[in-house]
CSV table of C-alpha atoms in Angstrom, one decimal:
chain,number,residue,atom,x,y,z
A,90,MET,CA,11.6,0.9,-13.8
A,91,ILE,CA,11.2,-1.1,-10.6
A,92,THR,CA,11.7,0.7,-7.3
A,93,GLY,CA,12.5,-1.7,-4.6
A,94,ILE,CA,13.3,-0.9,-1.1
A,95,LYS,CA,15.9,-3.3,0.1
A,96,GLY,CA,15.9,-4.3,3.7
A,97,THR,CA,19.0,-4.6,5.7
A,98,ARG,CA,19.3,-5.7,9.2
A,99,ARG,CA,22.2,-5.5,11.5
A,100,ILE,CA,22.8,-8.3,13.9
A,101,ARG,CA,24.7,-7.2,16.9
A,102,ARG,CA,26.4,-9.9,18.9
A,103,ALA,CA,27.9,-9.3,22.3
A,104,THR,CA,30.4,-12.1,23.1
A,105,ALA,CA,32.0,-12.5,26.4
A,106,VAL,CA,34.8,-15.1,26.5
A,107,ALA,CA,35.9,-16.1,30.0
A,108,VAL,CA,39.6,-17.3,29.9
A,109,THR,CA,40.1,-19.3,33.0
A,110,SER,CA,43.9,-19.7,32.6
A,111,GLY,CA,45.5,-16.9,34.5
A,112,ALA,CA,42.0,-15.8,35.8
A,113,MET,CA,41.8,-13.4,32.8
A,114,LEU,CA,38.5,-12.2,31.3
A,115,ALA,CA,38.4,-11.2,27.7
A,116,THR,CA,35.3,-9.4,26.5
A,117,GLY,CA,34.7,-9.4,22.8
A,118,ALA,CA,33.7,-5.9,21.4
A,119,LEU,CA,30.2,-5.4,19.8
A,120,THR,CA,30.5,-6.6,16.2
A,121,ALA,CA,28.2,-5.8,13.4
A,122,ALA,CA,27.5,-8.4,10.7
A,123,PRO,CA,25.2,-7.5,7.8
A,124,ALA,CA,22.2,-9.9,7.3
A,125,GLN,CA,21.5,-11.2,3.8
A,126,ALA,CA,19.9,-8.4,1.8
A,127,VAL,CA,16.5,-9.3,0.4
A,128,THR,CA,16.5,-8.5,-3.4
A,129,ALA,CA,13.3,-6.9,-4.7
A,130,PRO,CA,11.6,-9.1,-7.3
A,131,SER,CA,10.9,-8.3,-10.8
A,132,ILE,CA,7.3,-8.5,-11.7
A,133,VAL,CA,5.5,-8.4,-15.1
A,134,ALA,CA,2.5,-6.3,-14.0
A,135,LYS,CA,2.9,-2.7,-14.8
A,136,GLY,CA,2.0,-1.6,-11.3
A,137,GLY,CA,2.6,-3.1,-7.9
A,138,TYR,CA,2.5,-2.2,-4.2
A,139,VAL,CA,2.9,-4.2,-1.0
A,140,MET,CA,2.6,-2.9,2.6
A,141,ASN,CA,2.7,-4.2,6.2
A,142,ASN,CA,-1.0,-4.4,6.9
A,143,SER,CA,-0.6,-3.6,10.7
A,144,SER,CA,1.5,-0.4,10.3
A,145,GLY,CA,0.8,0.7,6.7
A,146,SER,CA,4.5,0.9,5.9
A,147,SER,CA,5.5,0.3,2.3
A,148,LEU,CA,7.4,-2.8,1.5
A,149,TYR,CA,7.6,-2.7,-2.3
A,150,THR,CA,6.6,-0.1,-5.0
A,151,LYS,CA,6.4,-0.2,-8.7
A,152,ALA,CA,4.5,2.6,-10.4
A,153,ALA,CA,2.5,2.5,-7.2
A,154,ASP,CA,0.8,5.8,-7.8
A,155,THR,CA,0.1,5.5,-11.5
A,156,LYS,CA,-3.6,5.6,-12.2
A,157,ARG,CA,-4.9,2.5,-14.0
A,158,SER,CA,-8.1,0.7,-14.8
A,159,THR,CA,-8.9,-1.6,-12.0
A,160,GLY,CA,-11.4,-4.1,-13.4
A,161,SER,CA,-13.4,-6.1,-10.8
A,162,THR,CA,-11.0,-5.0,-8.0
A,163,THR,CA,-13.5,-2.1,-7.9
A,164,LYS,CA,-15.8,-4.5,-6.1
A,165,ILE,CA,-13.8,-4.4,-3.0
A,166,MET,CA,-15.1,-0.8,-2.5
A,167,THR,CA,-18.6,-1.9,-3.5
A,168,ALA,CA,-18.5,-4.4,-0.7
A,169,LYS,CA,-16.9,-1.9,1.7
A,170,VAL,CA,-19.6,0.7,1.2
A,171,VAL,CA,-22.4,-2.0,1.7
A,172,LEU,CA,-20.8,-3.1,4.9
A,173,ALA,CA,-20.4,0.4,6.2
A,174,GLN,CA,-24.3,1.1,5.9
A,175,SER,CA,-25.8,2.0,9.3
A,176,ASN,CA,-28.1,-0.6,10.8
A,177,LEU,CA,-27.0,-3.1,8.1
A,178,ASN,CA,-29.0,-6.3,8.0
A,179,LEU,CA,-27.2,-9.0,6.2
A,180,ASP,CA,-30.3,-11.1,6.1
A,181,SER,CA,-32.4,-8.6,4.4
A,182,LYS,CA,-33.7,-9.9,1.0
A,183,VAL,CA,-33.3,-8.3,-2.4
A,184,THR,CA,-35.5,-9.4,-5.3
A,185,ILE,CA,-33.4,-10.0,-8.4
A,186,ALA,CA,-34.7,-7.6,-11.2
A,187,LYS,CA,-34.5,-8.5,-14.9
A,188,GLU,CA,-32.3,-5.4,-15.4
A,189,TYR,CA,-29.5,-7.0,-13.4
A,190,SER,CA,-29.6,-10.1,-15.6
A,191,ASP,CA,-29.9,-8.0,-18.8
A,192,TYR,CA,-26.9,-5.8,-17.7
A,193,VAL,CA,-24.5,-8.7,-17.4
A,194,VAL,CA,-25.6,-10.2,-20.7
A,195,ARG,CA,-25.4,-6.8,-22.5
A,196,ASN,CA,-21.9,-6.3,-21.2
A,197,ASN,CA,-20.7,-9.9,-21.4
A,198,ALA,CA,-19.8,-9.5,-17.7
A,199,SER,CA,-18.8,-12.0,-15.0
A,200,GLN,CA,-21.8,-13.0,-13.1
A,201,ALA,CA,-23.3,-14.9,-10.2
A,202,HIS,CA,-26.1,-16.2,-12.5
A,203,LEU,CA,-28.8,-14.8,-10.2
A,204,ILE,CA,-32.3,-15.7,-11.3
A,205,VAL,CA,-34.9,-13.0,-12.0
A,206,GLY,CA,-37.5,-13.1,-9.3
A,207,ASP,CA,-35.5,-14.9,-6.7
A,208,LYS,CA,-35.2,-13.3,-3.2
A,209,VAL,CA,-31.5,-13.2,-2.2
A,210,THR,CA,-30.0,-12.0,1.1
A,211,VAL,CA,-27.5,-9.2,1.2
A,212,ARG,CA,-25.0,-11.6,2.7
A,213,GLN,CA,-25.5,-14.0,-0.3
A,214,LEU,CA,-25.1,-11.1,-2.7
A,215,LEU,CA,-21.8,-10.2,-1.0
A,216,TYR,CA,-20.5,-13.8,-1.7
A,217,GLY,CA,-21.9,-13.5,-5.3
A,218,LEU,CA,-20.0,-10.2,-5.6
A,219,MET,CA,-16.6,-11.3,-4.3
A,220,LEU,CA,-16.3,-14.9,-5.2
A,221,PRO,CA,-17.5,-15.4,-8.9
A,222,SER,CA,-17.2,-11.5,-9.2
A,223,GLY,CA,-20.9,-11.2,-10.1
A,224,CYS,CA,-21.7,-7.9,-11.7
A,225,ASP,CA,-25.4,-8.9,-11.4
A,226,ALA,CA,-24.7,-9.0,-7.5
A,227,ALA,CA,-23.0,-5.6,-7.7
A,228,TYR,CA,-25.9,-4.1,-9.5
A,229,ALA,CA,-28.4,-5.5,-7.0
A,230,LEU,CA,-26.3,-4.1,-4.1
A,231,ALA,CA,-26.0,-0.7,-5.6
A,232,ASP,CA,-29.6,-0.6,-6.4
A,233,LYS,CA,-30.5,-1.5,-2.8
A,234,TYR,CA,-28.1,0.8,-1.0
A,235,GLY,CA,-28.2,3.9,-3.2
A,236,THR,CA,-30.9,6.6,-2.6
A,237,GLY,CA,-33.2,7.8,-5.2
A,238,SER,CA,-36.6,7.4,-6.8
A,239,THR,CA,-35.3,5.6,-9.9
A,240,ARG,CA,-32.8,2.8,-10.4
A,241,ALA,CA,-30.4,5.1,-12.2
A,242,GLN,CA,-30.5,7.6,-9.4
A,243,ARG,CA,-29.9,5.0,-6.8
A,244,VAL,CA,-26.9,3.6,-8.6
A,245,ALA,CA,-25.5,7.1,-9.2
A,246,ASN,CA,-25.9,7.8,-5.5
A,247,PHE,CA,-24.2,4.5,-4.6
A,248,ILE,CA,-21.1,5.3,-6.8
A,249,GLY,CA,-21.0,8.6,-5.1
A,250,LYS,CA,-20.8,6.8,-1.7
A,251,MET,CA,-17.9,4.9,-3.2
A,252,ASN,CA,-16.1,8.1,-4.1
A,253,THR,CA,-16.8,9.6,-0.7
A,254,ALA,CA,-15.3,6.5,1.0
A,255,ALA,CA,-12.2,6.9,-1.2
A,256,LYS,CA,-11.9,10.6,-0.1
A,257,ASN,CA,-12.4,9.6,3.5
A,258,LEU,CA,-9.4,7.3,3.2
A,259,GLY,CA,-7.4,10.2,1.9
A,260,LEU,CA,-7.0,8.7,-1.6
A,261,LYS,CA,-6.1,11.2,-4.2
A,262,ASN,CA,-5.6,8.9,-7.2
A,263,THR,CA,-8.9,6.9,-7.1
A,264,HIS,CA,-12.3,7.5,-8.8
A,265,PHE,CA,-15.1,5.3,-9.4
A,266,ASP,CA,-17.8,5.7,-12.2
A,267,SER,CA,-19.2,2.2,-11.8
A,268,PHE,CA,-20.2,-0.2,-9.1
A,269,ASP,CA,-18.4,-3.2,-10.6
A,270,GLY,CA,-15.4,-1.9,-12.6
A,271,ILE,CA,-17.2,-1.9,-16.0
A,272,GLY,CA,-16.3,1.8,-16.2
A,273,ASN,CA,-17.2,4.7,-18.5
A,274,GLY,CA,-13.7,6.0,-18.8
A,275,SER,CA,-13.3,7.4,-15.4
A,276,ASN,CA,-12.9,4.3,-13.2
A,277,TYR,CA,-9.4,4.1,-12.0
A,278,SER,CA,-7.1,3.7,-9.0
A,279,THR,CA,-3.5,2.8,-8.2
A,280,PRO,CA,-1.7,-0.1,-6.6
A,281,ARG,CA,-1.2,1.9,-3.4
A,282,ASP,CA,-4.7,3.3,-3.2
A,283,LEU,CA,-6.3,-0.2,-3.8
A,284,THR,CA,-4.1,-1.7,-1.2
A,285,LYS,CA,-5.4,0.9,1.3
A,286,ILE,CA,-9.0,0.3,0.2
A,287,ALA,CA,-8.6,-3.4,0.8
A,288,SER,CA,-6.8,-2.9,4.1
A,289,SER,CA,-9.7,-0.8,5.3
A,290,ALA,CA,-12.2,-3.4,4.1
A,291,MET,CA,-10.4,-6.1,5.9
A,292,LYS,CA,-11.3,-4.5,9.1
A,293,SER,CA,-14.8,-5.9,8.7
A,294,SER,CA,-15.0,-9.5,10.0
A,295,THR,CA,-17.8,-10.2,7.4
A,296,PHE,CA,-15.5,-9.1,4.6
A,297,ARG,CA,-12.7,-11.2,5.8
A,298,THR,CA,-14.9,-14.2,6.1
A,299,ILE,CA,-16.2,-13.8,2.5
A,300,VAL,CA,-12.9,-13.1,0.7
A,301,LYS,CA,-11.1,-16.2,2.2
A,302,THR,CA,-14.0,-18.5,1.2
A,303,LYS,CA,-13.1,-20.7,-1.6
A,304,SER,CA,-16.6,-22.0,-2.4
A,305,TYR,CA,-20.1,-20.9,-1.4
A,306,SER,CA,-23.7,-22.3,-2.1
A,307,ALA,CA,-26.5,-20.0,-1.7
A,308,LYS,CA,-30.0,-21.0,-1.0
A,309,THR,CA,-32.4,-18.4,-2.4
A,310,ILE,CA,-36.2,-18.1,-2.4
A,311,THR,CA,-38.0,-18.4,-5.6
A,312,LYS,CA,-41.0,-16.5,-6.9
A,313,THR,CA,-43.2,-19.4,-5.8
A,314,GLY,CA,-41.7,-19.4,-2.3
A,315,SER,CA,-39.8,-22.6,-2.7
A,316,THR,CA,-36.0,-22.9,-2.0
A,317,ARG,CA,-33.5,-22.9,-4.8
A,318,THR,CA,-29.9,-24.1,-4.2
A,319,MET,CA,-27.7,-22.1,-6.5
A,320,ALA,CA,-24.8,-23.8,-8.2
A,321,PRO,CA,-21.7,-23.2,-6.0
A,322,TRP,CA,-19.8,-19.9,-6.4
A,323,THR,CA,-16.1,-20.5,-6.7
A,324,ASN,CA,-13.6,-17.8,-5.7
A,325,THR,CA,-11.7,-16.5,-8.6
A,326,ASN,CA,-8.6,-15.9,-6.4
A,327,GLY,CA,-6.3,-18.8,-7.1
A,328,LEU,CA,-3.9,-17.9,-4.3
A,329,LEU,CA,-6.3,-19.3,-1.8
A,330,SER,CA,-5.4,-22.7,-3.0
A,331,SER,CA,-1.8,-22.1,-4.0
A,332,TYR,CA,-0.1,-19.8,-1.5
A,333,SER,CA,0.0,-20.7,2.1
A,334,GLY,CA,-1.5,-18.2,4.5
A,335,THR,CA,-3.6,-16.4,1.8
A,336,ILE,CA,-6.7,-14.6,3.4
A,337,GLY,CA,-8.0,-12.7,0.2
A,338,VAL,CA,-8.7,-10.5,-1.5
A,339,LYS,CA,-10.0,-9.9,-5.1
A,340,THR,CA,-9.3,-10.5,-8.8
A,341,GLY,CA,-10.0,-8.2,-11.6
A,342,SER,CA,-9.6,-8.2,-15.4
A,343,GLY,CA,-10.7,-6.4,-18.6
A,344,PRO,CA,-9.6,-5.2,-21.9
A,345,GLU,CA,-8.0,-2.0,-20.5
A,346,ALA,CA,-7.3,-3.3,-16.9
A,347,LYS,CA,-5.6,-6.5,-18.2
A,348,TYR,CA,-5.1,-8.9,-15.1
A,349,CYS,CA,-5.2,-7.5,-11.7
A,350,LEU,CA,-5.0,-9.0,-8.2
A,351,VAL,CA,-5.4,-7.5,-4.7
A,352,PHE,CA,-3.9,-10.0,-2.3
A,353,ALA,CA,-3.3,-10.6,1.4
A,354,ALA,CA,-1.7,-13.3,3.4
A,355,THR,CA,-0.8,-13.9,7.1
A,356,ARG,CA,2.2,-15.9,8.3
A,357,ASN,CA,3.6,-15.9,11.9
A,358,GLY,CA,1.1,-13.4,13.0
A,359,LYS,CA,2.2,-10.9,10.3
A,360,THR,CA,-0.1,-9.7,7.4
A,361,VAL,CA,1.2,-8.5,4.1
A,362,ILE,CA,-1.3,-6.9,1.7
A,363,GLY,CA,-0.7,-5.6,-1.8
A,364,THR,CA,-1.9,-5.1,-5.4
A,365,VAL,CA,-0.7,-5.8,-8.9
A,366,LEU,CA,-2.3,-4.1,-11.8
A,367,ALA,CA,-2.1,-4.7,-15.6
A,368,SER,CA,-0.3,-8.2,-15.5
A,369,THR,CA,-0.6,-10.3,-18.6
A,370,SER,CA,-2.5,-13.3,-17.6
A,371,ILE,CA,-4.3,-15.1,-14.7
A,372,PRO,CA,-1.2,-17.3,-14.0
A,373,GLN,CA,1.1,-14.3,-14.3
A,374,ARG,CA,-0.8,-12.1,-12.0
A,375,GLU,CA,-0.8,-14.9,-9.4
A,376,SER,CA,3.0,-15.4,-9.9
A,377,ASP,CA,3.6,-11.6,-9.5
A,378,ALA,CA,1.5,-11.6,-6.3
A,379,LYS,CA,3.3,-14.6,-4.9
A,380,LYS,CA,6.7,-13.0,-5.5
A,381,LEU,CA,5.5,-9.8,-3.8
A,382,LEU,CA,4.1,-11.7,-0.8
A,383,THR,CA,7.2,-13.7,-0.3
A,384,TYR,CA,9.3,-10.5,-0.6
A,385,GLY,CA,7.1,-8.7,1.9
A,386,PHE,CA,7.4,-11.4,4.4
A,387,ALA,CA,11.1,-11.6,4.0
A,388,ARG,CA,11.2,-7.8,4.5
A,389,LEU,CA,9.3,-8.2,7.8
A,390,GLY,CA,11.6,-11.0,9.0
């Protein structure tokens, strides 16, 4: 069942009519004319949520608080945690470990095709995380910014930071057990919670710059010290090329998650941000998101 909140606006008109004949003044009473009601759209995705980014007020809900697998939209929180690190140096270099590469092969996961032994900056890893949805980049970041004497400890610590960040945002229906969305049965969120995570992440200018970028070419340092120009990373968010005003945010997919999209767009100085979870295909999640964005802007007027 789709729950839509229909917006109605009242236009009040004051009309003053001066009748010169006989020097009489007729003043029209205040009249109320209902504006065209905006009809809430029907979407295929099982869950959806849209809000006014500036006020946080809800504009649309469909199973907005139902917990679902989030796929790679999880990486929004991965990036948020990295960008929240104290004394963050985006130019700090990370050496790509064989385990990061083995991990994506083992899981048949989306990847940035990072080369073992290359030195890659944190900034580049964030682009590799958010554009091609690189699970290898996610692993590298979790390994760098987690605390512990072993890789497993560092990764577990980083995931703990993701959960702490969710708690700090007051989110009750979100839990992470992975740094990239390849969960172990306990990686979930809701359309409302994911939208709030994305809205919080968008406060970072670095995050905003990354998620609105359509393509990015990283120059990494090889084992021998030479420069490697990586094949360009293309943003998986098709809305950037097909919906005017789109400024982000992140796609996600998986056997359980189906097709997900966290989206944001700005028009006439107003930003609408939202999420669709468990749509049926890439074109369908984009169609769902476009409907919700257009509806959101109509609600805002």
